[in-house]
Short mmCIF file of C-alpha atoms in Angstrom, two decimals:
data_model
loop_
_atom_site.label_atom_id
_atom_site.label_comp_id
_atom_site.label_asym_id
_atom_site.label_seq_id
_atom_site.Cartn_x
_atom_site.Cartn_y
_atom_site.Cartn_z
CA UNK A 45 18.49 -17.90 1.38
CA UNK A 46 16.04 -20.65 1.05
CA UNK A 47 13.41 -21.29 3.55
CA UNK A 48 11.03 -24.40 3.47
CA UNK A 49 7.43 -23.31 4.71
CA UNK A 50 4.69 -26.03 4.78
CA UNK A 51 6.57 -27.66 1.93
CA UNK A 52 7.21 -25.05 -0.28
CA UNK A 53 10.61 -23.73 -0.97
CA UNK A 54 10.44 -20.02 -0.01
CA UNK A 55 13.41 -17.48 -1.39
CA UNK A 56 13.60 -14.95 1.36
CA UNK A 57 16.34 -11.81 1.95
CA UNK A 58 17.17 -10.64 5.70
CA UNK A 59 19.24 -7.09 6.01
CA UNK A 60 19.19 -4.66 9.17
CA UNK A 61 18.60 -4.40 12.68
CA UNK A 62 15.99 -3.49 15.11
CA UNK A 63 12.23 -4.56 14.85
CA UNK A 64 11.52 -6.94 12.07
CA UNK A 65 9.31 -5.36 9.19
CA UNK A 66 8.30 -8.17 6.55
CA UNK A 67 7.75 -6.99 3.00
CA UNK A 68 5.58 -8.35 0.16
CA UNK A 69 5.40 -7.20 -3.19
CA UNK A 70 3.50 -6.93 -6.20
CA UNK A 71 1.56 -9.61 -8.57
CA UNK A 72 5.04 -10.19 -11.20
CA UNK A 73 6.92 -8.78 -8.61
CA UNK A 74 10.04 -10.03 -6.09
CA UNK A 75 11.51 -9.09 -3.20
CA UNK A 76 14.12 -7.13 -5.48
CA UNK A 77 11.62 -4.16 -5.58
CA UNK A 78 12.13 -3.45 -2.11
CA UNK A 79 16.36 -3.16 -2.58
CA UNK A 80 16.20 0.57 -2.19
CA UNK A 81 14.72 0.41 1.53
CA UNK A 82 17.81 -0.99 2.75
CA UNK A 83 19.71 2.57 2.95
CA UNK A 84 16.22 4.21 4.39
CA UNK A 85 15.17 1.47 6.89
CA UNK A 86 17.98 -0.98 7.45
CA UNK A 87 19.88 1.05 10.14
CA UNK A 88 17.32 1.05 12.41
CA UNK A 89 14.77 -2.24 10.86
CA UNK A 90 15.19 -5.51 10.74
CA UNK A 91 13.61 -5.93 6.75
CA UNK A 92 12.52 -9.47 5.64
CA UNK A 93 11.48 -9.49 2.16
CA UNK A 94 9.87 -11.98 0.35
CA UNK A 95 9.84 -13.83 -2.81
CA UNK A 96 5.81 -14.75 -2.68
CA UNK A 97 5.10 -18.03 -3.99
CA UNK A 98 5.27 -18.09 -8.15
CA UNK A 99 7.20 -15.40 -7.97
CA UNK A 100 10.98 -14.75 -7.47
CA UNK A 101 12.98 -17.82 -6.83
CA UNK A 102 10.14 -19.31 -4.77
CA UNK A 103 8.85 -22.50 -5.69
CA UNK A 104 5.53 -22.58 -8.35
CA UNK A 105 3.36 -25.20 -7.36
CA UNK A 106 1.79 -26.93 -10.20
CA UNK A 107 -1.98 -26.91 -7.54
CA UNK A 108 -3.17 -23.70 -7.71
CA UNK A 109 -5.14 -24.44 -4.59
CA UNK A 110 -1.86 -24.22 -2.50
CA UNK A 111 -1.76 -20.17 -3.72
CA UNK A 112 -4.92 -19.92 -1.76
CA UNK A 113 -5.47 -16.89 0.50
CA UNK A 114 -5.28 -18.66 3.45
CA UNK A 115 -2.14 -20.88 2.54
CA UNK A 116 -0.45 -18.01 1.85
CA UNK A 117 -1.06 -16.25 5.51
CA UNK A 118 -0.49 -19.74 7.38
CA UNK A 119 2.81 -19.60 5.13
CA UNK A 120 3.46 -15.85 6.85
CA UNK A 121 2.73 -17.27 10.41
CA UNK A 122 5.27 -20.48 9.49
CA UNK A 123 7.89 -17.43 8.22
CA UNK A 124 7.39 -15.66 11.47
CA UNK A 125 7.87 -18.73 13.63
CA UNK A 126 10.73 -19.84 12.02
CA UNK A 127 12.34 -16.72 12.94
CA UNK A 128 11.28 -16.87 16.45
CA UNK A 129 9.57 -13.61 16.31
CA UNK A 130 5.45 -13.08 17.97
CA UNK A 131 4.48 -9.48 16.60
CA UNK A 132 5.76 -8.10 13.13
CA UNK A 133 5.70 -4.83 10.94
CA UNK A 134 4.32 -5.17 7.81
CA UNK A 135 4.76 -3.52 4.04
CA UNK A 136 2.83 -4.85 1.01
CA UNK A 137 2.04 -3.19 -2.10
CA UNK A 138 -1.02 -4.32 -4.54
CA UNK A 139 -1.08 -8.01 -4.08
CA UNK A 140 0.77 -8.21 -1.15
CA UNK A 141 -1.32 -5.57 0.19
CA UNK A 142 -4.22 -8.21 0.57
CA UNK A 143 -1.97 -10.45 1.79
CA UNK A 144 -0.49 -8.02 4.49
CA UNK A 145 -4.09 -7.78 5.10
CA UNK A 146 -5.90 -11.20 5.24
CA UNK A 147 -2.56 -12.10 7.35
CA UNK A 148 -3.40 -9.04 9.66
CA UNK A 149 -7.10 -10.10 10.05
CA UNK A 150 -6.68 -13.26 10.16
CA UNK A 151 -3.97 -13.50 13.08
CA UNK A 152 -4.06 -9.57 14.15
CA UNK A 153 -2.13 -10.85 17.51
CA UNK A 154 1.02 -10.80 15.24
CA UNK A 155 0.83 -7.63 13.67
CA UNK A 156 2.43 -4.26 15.31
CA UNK A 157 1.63 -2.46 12.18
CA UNK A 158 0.34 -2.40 8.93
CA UNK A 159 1.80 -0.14 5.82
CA UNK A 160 -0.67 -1.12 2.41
CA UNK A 161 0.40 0.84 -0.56
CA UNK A 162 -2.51 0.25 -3.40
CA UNK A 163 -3.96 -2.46 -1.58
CA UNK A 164 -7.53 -3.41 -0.86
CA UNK A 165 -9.68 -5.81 1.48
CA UNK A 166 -10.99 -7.49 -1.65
CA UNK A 167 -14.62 -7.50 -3.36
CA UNK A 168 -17.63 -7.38 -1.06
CA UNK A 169 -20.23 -9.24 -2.88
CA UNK A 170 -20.42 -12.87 -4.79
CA UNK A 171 -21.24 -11.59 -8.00
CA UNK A 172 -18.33 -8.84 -8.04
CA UNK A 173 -15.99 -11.79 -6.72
CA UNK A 174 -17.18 -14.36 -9.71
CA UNK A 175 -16.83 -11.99 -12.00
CA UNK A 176 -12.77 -10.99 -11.22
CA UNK A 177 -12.63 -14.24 -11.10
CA UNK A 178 -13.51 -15.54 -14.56
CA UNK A 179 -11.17 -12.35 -15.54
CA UNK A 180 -8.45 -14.09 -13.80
CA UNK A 181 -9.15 -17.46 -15.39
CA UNK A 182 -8.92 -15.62 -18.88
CA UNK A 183 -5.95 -14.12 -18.04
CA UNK A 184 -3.99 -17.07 -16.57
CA UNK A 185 -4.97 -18.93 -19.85
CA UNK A 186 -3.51 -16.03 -21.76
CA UNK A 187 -0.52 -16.33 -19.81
CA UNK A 188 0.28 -20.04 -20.44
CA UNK A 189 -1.17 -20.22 -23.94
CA UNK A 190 0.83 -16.87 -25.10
CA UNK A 191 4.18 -17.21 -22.89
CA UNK A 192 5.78 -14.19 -20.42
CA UNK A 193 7.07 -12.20 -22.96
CA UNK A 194 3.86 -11.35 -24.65
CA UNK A 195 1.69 -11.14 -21.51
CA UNK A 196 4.65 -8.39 -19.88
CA UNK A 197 4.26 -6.61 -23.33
CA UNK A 198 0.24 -6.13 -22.51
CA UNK A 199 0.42 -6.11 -18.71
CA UNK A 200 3.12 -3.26 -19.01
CA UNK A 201 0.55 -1.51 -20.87
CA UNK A 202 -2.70 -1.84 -18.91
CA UNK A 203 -4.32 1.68 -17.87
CA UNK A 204 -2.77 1.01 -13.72
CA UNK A 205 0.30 1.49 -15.15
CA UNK A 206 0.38 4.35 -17.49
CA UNK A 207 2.24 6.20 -15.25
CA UNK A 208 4.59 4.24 -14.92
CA UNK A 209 5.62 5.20 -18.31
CA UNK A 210 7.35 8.22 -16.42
CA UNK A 211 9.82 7.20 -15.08
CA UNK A 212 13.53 6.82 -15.94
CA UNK A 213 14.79 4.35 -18.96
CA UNK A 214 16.46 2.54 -17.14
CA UNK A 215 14.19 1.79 -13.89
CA UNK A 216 11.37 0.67 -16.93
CA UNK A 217 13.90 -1.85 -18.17
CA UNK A 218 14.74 -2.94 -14.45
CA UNK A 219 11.09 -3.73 -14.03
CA UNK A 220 10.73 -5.29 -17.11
CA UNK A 221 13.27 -7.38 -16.25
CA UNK A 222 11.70 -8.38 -12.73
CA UNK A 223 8.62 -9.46 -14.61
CA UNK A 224 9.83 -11.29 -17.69
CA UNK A 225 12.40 -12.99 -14.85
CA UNK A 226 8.70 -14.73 -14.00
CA UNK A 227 7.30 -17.82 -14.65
CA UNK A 228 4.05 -19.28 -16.77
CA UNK A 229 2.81 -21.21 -13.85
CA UNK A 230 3.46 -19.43 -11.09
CA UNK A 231 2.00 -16.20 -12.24
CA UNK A 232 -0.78 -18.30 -13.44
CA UNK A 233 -1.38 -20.06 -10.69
CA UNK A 234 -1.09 -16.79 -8.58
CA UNK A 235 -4.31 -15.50 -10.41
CA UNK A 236 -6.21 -18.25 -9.75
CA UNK A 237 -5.29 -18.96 -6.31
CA UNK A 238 -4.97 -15.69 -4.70
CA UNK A 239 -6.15 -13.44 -7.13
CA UNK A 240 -9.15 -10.29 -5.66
CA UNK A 241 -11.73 -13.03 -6.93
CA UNK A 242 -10.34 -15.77 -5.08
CA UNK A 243 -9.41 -14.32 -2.09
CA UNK A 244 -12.61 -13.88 1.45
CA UNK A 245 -13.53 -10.22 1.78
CA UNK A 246 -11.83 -8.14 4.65
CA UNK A 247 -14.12 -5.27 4.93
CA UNK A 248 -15.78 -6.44 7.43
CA UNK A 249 -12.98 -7.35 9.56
CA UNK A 250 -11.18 -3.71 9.40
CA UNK A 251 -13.15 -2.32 12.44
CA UNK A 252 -11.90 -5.34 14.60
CA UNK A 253 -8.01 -4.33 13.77
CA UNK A 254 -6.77 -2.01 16.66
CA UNK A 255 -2.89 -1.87 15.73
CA UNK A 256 -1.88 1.14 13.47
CA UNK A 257 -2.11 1.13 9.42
CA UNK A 258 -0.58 3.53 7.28
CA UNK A 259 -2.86 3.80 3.31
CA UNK A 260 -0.38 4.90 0.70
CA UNK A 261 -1.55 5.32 -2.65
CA UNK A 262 -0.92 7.68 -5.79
CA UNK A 263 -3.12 10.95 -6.44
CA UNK A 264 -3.12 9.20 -9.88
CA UNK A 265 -4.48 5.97 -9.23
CA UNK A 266 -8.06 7.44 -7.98
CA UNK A 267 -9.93 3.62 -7.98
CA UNK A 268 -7.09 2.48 -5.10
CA UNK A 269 -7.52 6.07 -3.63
CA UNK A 270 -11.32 5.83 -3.32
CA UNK A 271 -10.72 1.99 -1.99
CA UNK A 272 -8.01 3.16 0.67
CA UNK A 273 -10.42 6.26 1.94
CA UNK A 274 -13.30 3.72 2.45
CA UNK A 275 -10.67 1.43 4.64
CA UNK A 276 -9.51 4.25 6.19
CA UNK A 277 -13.15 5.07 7.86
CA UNK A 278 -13.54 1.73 9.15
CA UNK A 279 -9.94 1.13 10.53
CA UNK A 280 -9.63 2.96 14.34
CA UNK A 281 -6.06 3.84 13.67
CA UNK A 282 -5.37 4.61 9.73
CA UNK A 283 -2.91 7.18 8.98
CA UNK A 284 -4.49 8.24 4.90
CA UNK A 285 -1.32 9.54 2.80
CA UNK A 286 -1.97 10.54 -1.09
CA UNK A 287 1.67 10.96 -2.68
CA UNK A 288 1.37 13.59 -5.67
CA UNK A 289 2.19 12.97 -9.17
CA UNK A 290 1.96 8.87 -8.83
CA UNK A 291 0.42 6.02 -9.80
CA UNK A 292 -0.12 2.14 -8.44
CA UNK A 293 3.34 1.72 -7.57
CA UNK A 294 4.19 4.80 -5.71
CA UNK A 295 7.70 3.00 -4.21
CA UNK A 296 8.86 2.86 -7.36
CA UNK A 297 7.56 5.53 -9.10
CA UNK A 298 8.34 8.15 -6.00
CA UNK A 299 11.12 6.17 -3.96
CA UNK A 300 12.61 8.96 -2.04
CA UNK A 301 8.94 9.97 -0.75
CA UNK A 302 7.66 6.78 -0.16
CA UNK A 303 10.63 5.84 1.95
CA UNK A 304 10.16 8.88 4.05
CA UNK A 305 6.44 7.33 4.71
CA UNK A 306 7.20 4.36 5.40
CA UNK A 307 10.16 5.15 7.61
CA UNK A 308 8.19 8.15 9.54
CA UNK A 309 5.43 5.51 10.55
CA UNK A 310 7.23 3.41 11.43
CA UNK A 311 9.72 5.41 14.12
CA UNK A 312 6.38 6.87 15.30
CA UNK A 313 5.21 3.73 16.39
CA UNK A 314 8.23 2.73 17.78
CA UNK A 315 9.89 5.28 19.08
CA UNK A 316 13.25 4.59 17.55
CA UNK A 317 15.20 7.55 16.20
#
């Protein structure tokens, strides 16, 4: 179905029953990637997922401003409204990890609980930040000067991913799919909107959050490891898990484990069986 939010036309899937859970996926991502949590969650979840904006069948604004950090999270609190609900669960992976985040620190009265799979509060100092982000401007203008198909041929191949090489045939050409499916602009304007370079730093706002937070990452992917065992001394209520044998994107590379995760945490802090 298609939502408006603040203007924007936002593509957005609703399946189960119980407590809502919102999930937000990956930079060339969609809601698609989170298909497989139906059978594990939607008995006993209500699961929102989310076409972020450039991505999916969401709407690509031609400003990149309007991908800002903070459009995107009043965007989350429009979502939320608009389905009548005050608190939330919520999953993001990589990118929207930090936007799970800056939403959660931003209005931490809505969140019940937080699951962040590779994510991170951001960069902590000016320099780091103007530095991702001139990467980001590089790579956006690689993206609309070069076209999808050959960016997906190098992002596919970047170092985060190499293990990702791994799994089946046929879940490689699925994703391949998902990310050629995206557009010039919106990925584009993604970067330089809401890319880590863009976006405020959270770190110092993790000892203020008092709901739960579950940090899944892969043993394999040590810089998001290290990242997610400095959060998790500064959060009061982090539950760390390190799933063996994966990389970045541990729901897709270990589905069956990462489900268990997710759906463990999130019974415990309901107390739904």
């Amino acid at each position: 179905m298609i939502v408006t939010l603040r203007g924007i036309a936002y593509h957005i899937e609703m399946s189960g029953q119980g407590e809502t859970v919102l999930l937000l996926h990956g930079f060339t991502g969609s809601l698609a990637t989170w298909q497989f949590l139906d059978q594990a969650l939607g008995d006993r979840f209500r699961l929102v997922k989310i076409d972020l904006m450039g991505h999916g069948q969401t709407a690509c604004p031609a400003d990149p401003r309007r991908y800002a950090m903070d459009e995107a999270v009043n965007d989350l609190a429009a979502l939320i409204d608009r389905l009548g609900l005050e608190k939330v669960h919520i999953l993001g992976y990589s990118m929207g990890g930090r936007l799970a985040l800056g939403f959660a620190c931003t209005c931490p009265d809505r969140v019940r609980s937080l699951i962040l799979e590779s994510a991170s509060p951001g960069l902590a100092d000016e320099d780091s930040r103007k530095a991702r982000r001139l990467h980001d401007r590089k790579l956006a203008d690689f993206i609309r000067h070069s076209g999808i198909r050959r960016f997906v041929d190098y992002w596919e191949n970047i170092p985060l991913f190499e293990s990702q090489k791994q799994m089946a045939a046929e879940k490689r050409e699925k994703l391949r799919r998902e990310r050629l499916a995206c557009s010039e602009n919106g990925l584009a304007g993604s970067l330089l909107g809401m890319g880590t370079g863009s976006q405020p730093s959270w770190w110092d706002d993790l000892d203020s959050l008092s709901f739960p937070v579950l940090l899944l990452t892969g043993r394999l992917d040590r810089k998001f490891c290290r990242i997610a065992d400095q959060m998790g001394k500064r959060l009061k209520k982090a539950d760390r898990q390190v799933i063996g044998s994966a990389g970045h994107a541990v729901h897709l590379e270990k589905e069956s484990v990462f489900s268990q995760k997710a759906l463990k945490f999130l019974i415990d802090r309901t107390g739904r069986k």
